[in-house]
Amino acid sequence: MTNFLDTLSLLVLLTAFILIANKRIKSYIRTFRLQSLFIAIGAGIIGLESFAQEGRFDALILSVIMIILKVIYIPNLLDNTYAHVDHTVEKDFFLNIPILIFISFLLFLFSYFSFSSIEGLHEGKVNLQMINLVSVVLIGLFFMITRKKAIGQIVGFLVLENGLFATAMFVTQGMPFIVDLGIFIDLLTGVLIMGLMVFKINEKFDSIDINKMKNLRG
Amino acid sequence: MGNFIYFTIQIMMIVLLAPLVNGIIKKIKALTQKRTGAPILQMYFDLYKLLKKSVVISQTSSWIYHVTPYLVFATALAAALLVPVSTMVTPTSFPGDGIMLIYIFVLTRFFIMLAGLDTGSTFGGMGSSREGMISSLIEPSMLISLFTIGLISKSTSIYQMMSTAKLLEIPLVQPVYLMIFIALLVIIIAETSRIPVDDPATHLELTMVHEAMMLEYSGRHLALMELGAVIKQLVLITLLANVFLPHDQLIHLTGMGALILSLLFYIIKVILLAVLIALIEVNTVKLRLFSVPNLAALSFILSFLGFINYFLLGR
């Protein structure tokens, strides 16, 4: 079973890499949906296991909430937001895509070396899932600071949060139920507000490029 | 003696099956576009027609242009000998045939590129330069993928890689194998000039890479070049099928019956992978030439992730 979770965590990392290699907003949202689906499957497996062993079913509920919220609701919301603002391919990055991929890989290596230097975390073997998922958090942050469009930054924030949730889920077999639920509700309101902000930015500046926000108008 | 007969069967099978795999991919593409499409066996008819026709050669061309079609076909056959079709029989496994396989392909490509430059046509040189760029981008990830599987099986022999993968229950669920599988899939798409990298169906100046170098060939030379290309494609698919989806643990027979059953399983797996490749080709669009480095970087990083995960897990 741990082998299967290893593979799932690696798939989540893979979607993070695919995300950073993308330049179309539509496929950002699609990749985010795929990543959330993988995490929901992982949470479902952990939930089934804990239900069979201890009779707890909070991880199962979390998996269902994850599917409703992050696989269906938030991507649809972002799609709607995107349909109402101007359509352009994101052309100019701060760096080109192969360098972005390479830096993300360096982030993965960084988390590998930093985790293998912590004593007491592992018994002779480094925890693969922890490394993969913490590097998802780092790559989400990196994605957020390399994109100029506001929707890209929202997706970066969501991936960062996905990484945090998956780390807590996979490594510790689930935080207390109330904590996870609180994070989800927080996230939902955050994304709702950000979606409204994108509308407002588009209305004010005729574009969602954040570089144009330097000359603020009243 | 038994081995000799087996090798003859293997070579015959790969040469005879290769156009069929191409036909299946083309048929699926046609069906998804709501066309009827050419019959699955169309490539055999084309090859038969081309083999009957005479050859037209540019007067300015040198010996390289005359040698290339035969060399392409011969290297494709050599590559077909290195990859065992069924893991039931031990092939000629001398150390280093994974590396040998890669460099046999590189030799083929080197001569195709030289011949593209040789006749002095405008398209040939353009195709050669693009092919050189793509191949240099793809080669590192192919080497790292094969080396990682080689590290797991502690040998670079392809037969050894296949028999090590056979011992695992389902290799594709292992993290290392999964990453390498996806990386190799991208590599195969780039190597066999499929759609995200190169469009095999058009003769448009903007999009063609492999076709641009083939424009000058005619008659039996063209037939040999096309057959060589599809054999190369089938050899790569065979590598993918037998390393990542080994089927020998399903067979509980010995002797001749097991061999025949194993070959049947092999054909089923090849058709499955051909369908997968066709679906990828249908669902993507042709990339700009300058976006190919992004794909290559992704494939390189995937194989590297597999490599690092091998060190983490130790298997």
mmCIF file of N, CA and C in Angstrom, chain B residues 119-179:
data_model
loop_
_atom_site.group_PDB
_atom_site.id
_atom_site.type_symbol
_atom_site.label_atom_id
_atom_site.label_comp_id
_atom_site.label_asym_id
_atom_site.label_seq_id
_atom_site.Cartn_x
_atom_site.Cartn_y
_atom_site.Cartn_z
ATOM 1 N N THR B 119 22.115 16.198 -51.598
ATOM 2 C CA THR B 119 21.628 16.522 -52.938
ATOM 3 C C THR B 119 21.557 18.010 -53.189
ATOM 4 N N GLY B 120 21.703 18.817 -52.175
ATOM 5 C CA GLY B 120 21.710 20.253 -52.375
ATOM 6 C C GLY B 120 20.340 20.855 -52.577
ATOM 7 N N SER B 121 19.278 20.117 -52.263
ATOM 8 C CA SER B 121 17.944 20.717 -52.359
ATOM 9 C C SER B 121 17.710 21.601 -51.137
ATOM 10 N N THR B 122 16.772 22.541 -51.266
ATOM 11 C CA THR B 122 16.577 23.489 -50.174
ATOM 12 C C THR B 122 15.958 22.837 -48.952
ATOM 13 N N PHE B 123 15.021 21.910 -49.181
ATOM 14 C CA PHE B 123 14.313 21.329 -48.044
ATOM 15 C C PHE B 123 15.184 20.375 -47.245
ATOM 16 N N GLY B 124 16.080 19.656 -47.959
ATOM 17 C CA GLY B 124 16.901 18.656 -47.280
ATOM 18 C C GLY B 124 17.731 19.265 -46.177
ATOM 19 N N GLY B 125 18.398 20.374 -46.480
ATOM 20 C CA GLY B 125 19.256 20.997 -45.478
ATOM 21 C C GLY B 125 18.467 21.481 -44.293
ATOM 22 N N MET B 126 17.280 22.054 -44.590
ATOM 23 C CA MET B 126 16.427 22.555 -43.501
ATOM 24 C C MET B 126 15.984 21.411 -42.590
ATOM 25 N N GLY B 127 15.545 20.302 -43.226
ATOM 26 C CA GLY B 127 15.122 19.150 -42.433
ATOM 27 C C GLY B 127 16.260 18.602 -41.615
ATOM 28 N N SER B 128 17.474 18.546 -42.196
ATOM 29 C CA SER B 128 18.621 18.005 -41.468
ATOM 30 C C SER B 128 18.923 18.843 -40.247
ATOM 31 N N SER B 129 18.877 20.172 -40.411
ATOM 32 C CA SER B 129 19.235 21.002 -39.258
ATOM 33 C C SER B 129 18.189 20.844 -38.150
ATOM 34 N N ARG B 130 16.903 20.752 -38.537
ATOM 35 C CA ARG B 130 15.880 20.568 -37.501
ATOM 36 C C ARG B 130 16.020 19.226 -36.816
ATOM 37 N N GLU B 131 16.292 18.180 -37.620
ATOM 38 C CA GLU B 131 16.453 16.840 -37.059
ATOM 39 C C GLU B 131 17.631 16.807 -36.082
ATOM 40 N N GLY B 132 18.723 17.509 -36.467
ATOM 41 C CA GLY B 132 19.885 17.555 -35.579
ATOM 42 C C GLY B 132 19.542 18.192 -34.252
ATOM 43 N N MET B 133 18.744 19.261 -34.295
ATOM 44 C CA MET B 133 18.361 19.930 -33.052
ATOM 45 C C MET B 133 17.520 19.004 -32.176
ATOM 46 N N ILE B 134 16.502 18.382 -32.785
ATOM 47 C CA ILE B 134 15.601 17.544 -31.986
ATOM 48 C C ILE B 134 16.347 16.352 -31.406
ATOM 49 N N SER B 135 17.215 15.725 -32.228
ATOM 50 C CA SER B 135 17.884 14.520 -31.729
ATOM 51 C C SER B 135 18.845 14.861 -30.606
ATOM 52 N N SER B 136 19.515 16.023 -30.706
ATOM 53 C CA SER B 136 20.442 16.359 -29.625
ATOM 54 C C SER B 136 19.683 16.696 -28.346
ATOM 55 N N LEU B 137 18.422 17.157 -28.484
ATOM 56 C CA LEU B 137 17.649 17.445 -27.282
ATOM 57 C C LEU B 137 17.134 16.162 -26.633
ATOM 58 N N ILE B 138 16.823 15.164 -27.473
ATOM 59 C CA ILE B 138 16.163 13.965 -26.967
ATOM 60 C C ILE B 138 17.167 12.964 -26.391
ATOM 61 N N GLU B 139 18.381 12.964 -26.944
ATOM 62 C CA GLU B 139 19.309 11.882 -26.614
ATOM 63 C C GLU B 139 19.657 11.772 -25.128
ATOM 64 N N PRO B 140 19.924 12.873 -24.392
ATOM 65 C CA PRO B 140 20.260 12.710 -22.973
ATOM 66 C C PRO B 140 19.181 11.988 -22.182
ATOM 67 N N SER B 141 17.912 12.322 -22.443
ATOM 68 C CA SER B 141 16.876 11.695 -21.632
ATOM 69 C C SER B 141 16.759 10.218 -21.971
ATOM 70 N N MET B 142 17.000 9.857 -23.253
ATOM 71 C CA MET B 142 16.947 8.442 -23.610
ATOM 72 C C MET B 142 18.059 7.668 -22.911
ATOM 73 N N LEU B 143 19.280 8.272 -22.881
ATOM 74 C CA LEU B 143 20.397 7.609 -22.212
ATOM 75 C C LEU B 143 20.106 7.428 -20.727
ATOM 76 N N ILE B 144 19.599 8.491 -20.074
ATOM 77 C CA ILE B 144 19.366 8.392 -18.628
ATOM 78 C C ILE B 144 18.285 7.369 -18.333
ATOM 79 N N SER B 145 17.227 7.326 -19.171
ATOM 80 C CA SER B 145 16.168 6.342 -18.926
ATOM 81 C C SER B 145 16.722 4.924 -18.998
ATOM 82 N N LEU B 146 17.483 4.645 -20.075
ATOM 83 C CA LEU B 146 17.983 3.271 -20.216
ATOM 84 C C LEU B 146 18.985 2.949 -19.122
ATOM 85 N N PHE B 147 19.797 3.933 -18.720
ATOM 86 C CA PHE B 147 20.777 3.669 -17.665
ATOM 87 C C PHE B 147 20.104 3.390 -16.330
ATOM 88 N N THR B 148 18.979 4.093 -16.064
ATOM 89 C CA THR B 148 18.306 3.858 -14.789
ATOM 90 C C THR B 148 17.755 2.445 -14.719
ATOM 91 N N ILE B 149 17.117 2.003 -15.807
ATOM 92 C CA ILE B 149 16.624 0.622 -15.805
ATOM 93 C C ILE B 149 17.799 -0.339 -15.745
ATOM 94 N N GLY B 150 18.906 0.068 -16.410
ATOM 95 C CA GLY B 150 20.097 -0.760 -16.354
ATOM 96 C C GLY B 150 20.648 -0.872 -14.944
ATOM 97 N N LEU B 151 20.581 0.226 -14.177
ATOM 98 C CA LEU B 151 21.060 0.194 -12.788
ATOM 99 C C LEU B 151 20.209 -0.746 -11.951
ATOM 100 N N ILE B 152 18.887 -0.737 -12.204
ATOM 101 C CA ILE B 152 18.018 -1.614 -11.428
ATOM 102 C C ILE B 152 18.349 -3.070 -11.713
ATOM 103 N N SER B 153 18.579 -3.378 -13.006
ATOM 104 C CA SER B 153 18.837 -4.787 -13.344
ATOM 105 C C SER B 153 20.320 -5.110 -13.325
ATOM 106 N N LYS B 154 21.155 -4.113 -12.991
ATOM 107 C CA LYS B 154 22.607 -4.289 -12.880
ATOM 108 C C LYS B 154 23.239 -4.812 -14.163
ATOM 109 N N SER B 155 22.696 -4.393 -15.311
ATOM 110 C CA SER B 155 23.289 -4.782 -16.575
ATOM 111 C C SER B 155 22.716 -3.882 -17.656
ATOM 112 N N THR B 156 23.507 -3.598 -18.697
ATOM 113 C CA THR B 156 22.938 -2.776 -19.767
ATOM 114 C C THR B 156 22.307 -3.630 -20.858
ATOM 115 N N SER B 157 22.346 -4.948 -20.676
ATOM 116 C CA SER B 157 21.739 -5.827 -21.669
ATOM 117 C C SER B 157 20.211 -5.714 -21.599
ATOM 118 N N ILE B 158 19.586 -5.582 -22.770
ATOM 119 C CA ILE B 158 18.133 -5.375 -22.779
ATOM 120 C C ILE B 158 17.405 -6.631 -22.291
ATOM 121 N N TYR B 159 17.972 -7.804 -22.622
ATOM 122 C CA TYR B 159 17.343 -9.048 -22.152
ATOM 123 C C TYR B 159 17.322 -9.085 -20.631
ATOM 124 N N GLN B 160 18.441 -8.624 -20.007
ATOM 125 C CA GLN B 160 18.521 -8.621 -18.546
ATOM 126 C C GLN B 160 17.494 -7.653 -17.955
ATOM 127 N N MET B 161 17.339 -6.480 -18.607
ATOM 128 C CA MET B 161 16.340 -5.510 -18.130
ATOM 129 C C MET B 161 14.953 -6.122 -18.151
ATOM 130 N N MET B 162 14.641 -6.840 -19.233
ATOM 131 C CA MET B 162 13.305 -7.423 -19.354
ATOM 132 C C MET B 162 13.081 -8.511 -18.331
ATOM 133 N N SER B 163 14.114 -9.337 -18.090
ATOM 134 C CA SER B 163 13.873 -10.427 -17.144
ATOM 135 C C SER B 163 13.865 -9.923 -15.709
ATOM 136 N N THR B 164 14.514 -8.760 -15.434
ATOM 137 C CA THR B 164 14.393 -8.190 -14.086
ATOM 138 C C THR B 164 12.996 -7.633 -13.877
ATOM 139 N N ALA B 165 12.469 -6.958 -14.907
ATOM 140 C CA ALA B 165 11.123 -6.391 -14.785
ATOM 141 C C ALA B 165 10.083 -7.491 -14.628
ATOM 142 N N LYS B 166 10.400 -8.678 -15.177
ATOM 143 C CA LYS B 166 9.474 -9.814 -15.105
ATOM 144 C C LYS B 166 9.265 -10.263 -13.670
ATOM 145 N N LEU B 167 10.309 -10.052 -12.824
ATOM 146 C CA LEU B 167 10.216 -10.536 -11.441
ATOM 147 C C LEU B 167 9.269 -9.690 -10.604
ATOM 148 N N LEU B 168 9.114 -8.395 -10.967
ATOM 149 C CA LEU B 168 8.192 -7.534 -10.227
ATOM 150 C C LEU B 168 6.765 -7.915 -10.590
ATOM 151 N N GLU B 169 5.833 -7.567 -9.671
ATOM 152 C CA GLU B 169 4.448 -7.954 -9.952
ATOM 153 C C GLU B 169 3.890 -7.127 -11.108
ATOM 154 N N ILE B 170 3.729 -5.806 -10.857
ATOM 155 C CA ILE B 170 3.321 -4.912 -11.942
ATOM 156 C C ILE B 170 4.346 -3.790 -11.974
ATOM 157 N N PRO B 171 5.281 -3.806 -12.903
ATOM 158 C CA PRO B 171 6.341 -2.791 -12.880
ATOM 159 C C PRO B 171 5.804 -1.377 -12.997
ATOM 160 N N LEU B 172 4.667 -1.188 -13.682
ATOM 161 C CA LEU B 172 4.212 0.178 -13.932
ATOM 162 C C LEU B 172 3.786 0.893 -12.665
ATOM 163 N N VAL B 173 3.484 0.163 -11.570
ATOM 164 C CA VAL B 173 3.071 0.831 -10.343
ATOM 165 C C VAL B 173 4.285 1.283 -9.541
ATOM 166 N N GLN B 174 5.467 0.740 -9.859
ATOM 167 C CA GLN B 174 6.683 1.206 -9.194
ATOM 168 C C GLN B 174 6.972 2.644 -9.621
ATOM 169 N N PRO B 175 7.308 3.554 -8.670
ATOM 170 C CA PRO B 175 7.554 4.939 -9.048
ATOM 171 C C PRO B 175 8.618 5.102 -10.128
ATOM 172 N N VAL B 176 9.725 4.380 -9.987
ATOM 173 C CA VAL B 176 10.817 4.542 -10.943
ATOM 174 C C VAL B 176 10.362 4.170 -12.342
ATOM 175 N N TYR B 177 9.719 2.994 -12.442
ATOM 176 C CA TYR B 177 9.308 2.516 -13.759
ATOM 177 C C TYR B 177 8.262 3.436 -14.382
ATOM 178 N N LEU B 178 7.380 3.996 -13.552
ATOM 179 C CA LEU B 178 6.331 4.863 -14.087
ATOM 180 C C LEU B 178 6.942 6.103 -14.734
ATOM 181 N N MET B 179 7.896 6.742 -14.011
ATOM 182 C CA MET B 179 8.515 7.952 -14.546
ATOM 183 C C MET B 179 9.243 7.647 -15.847
#
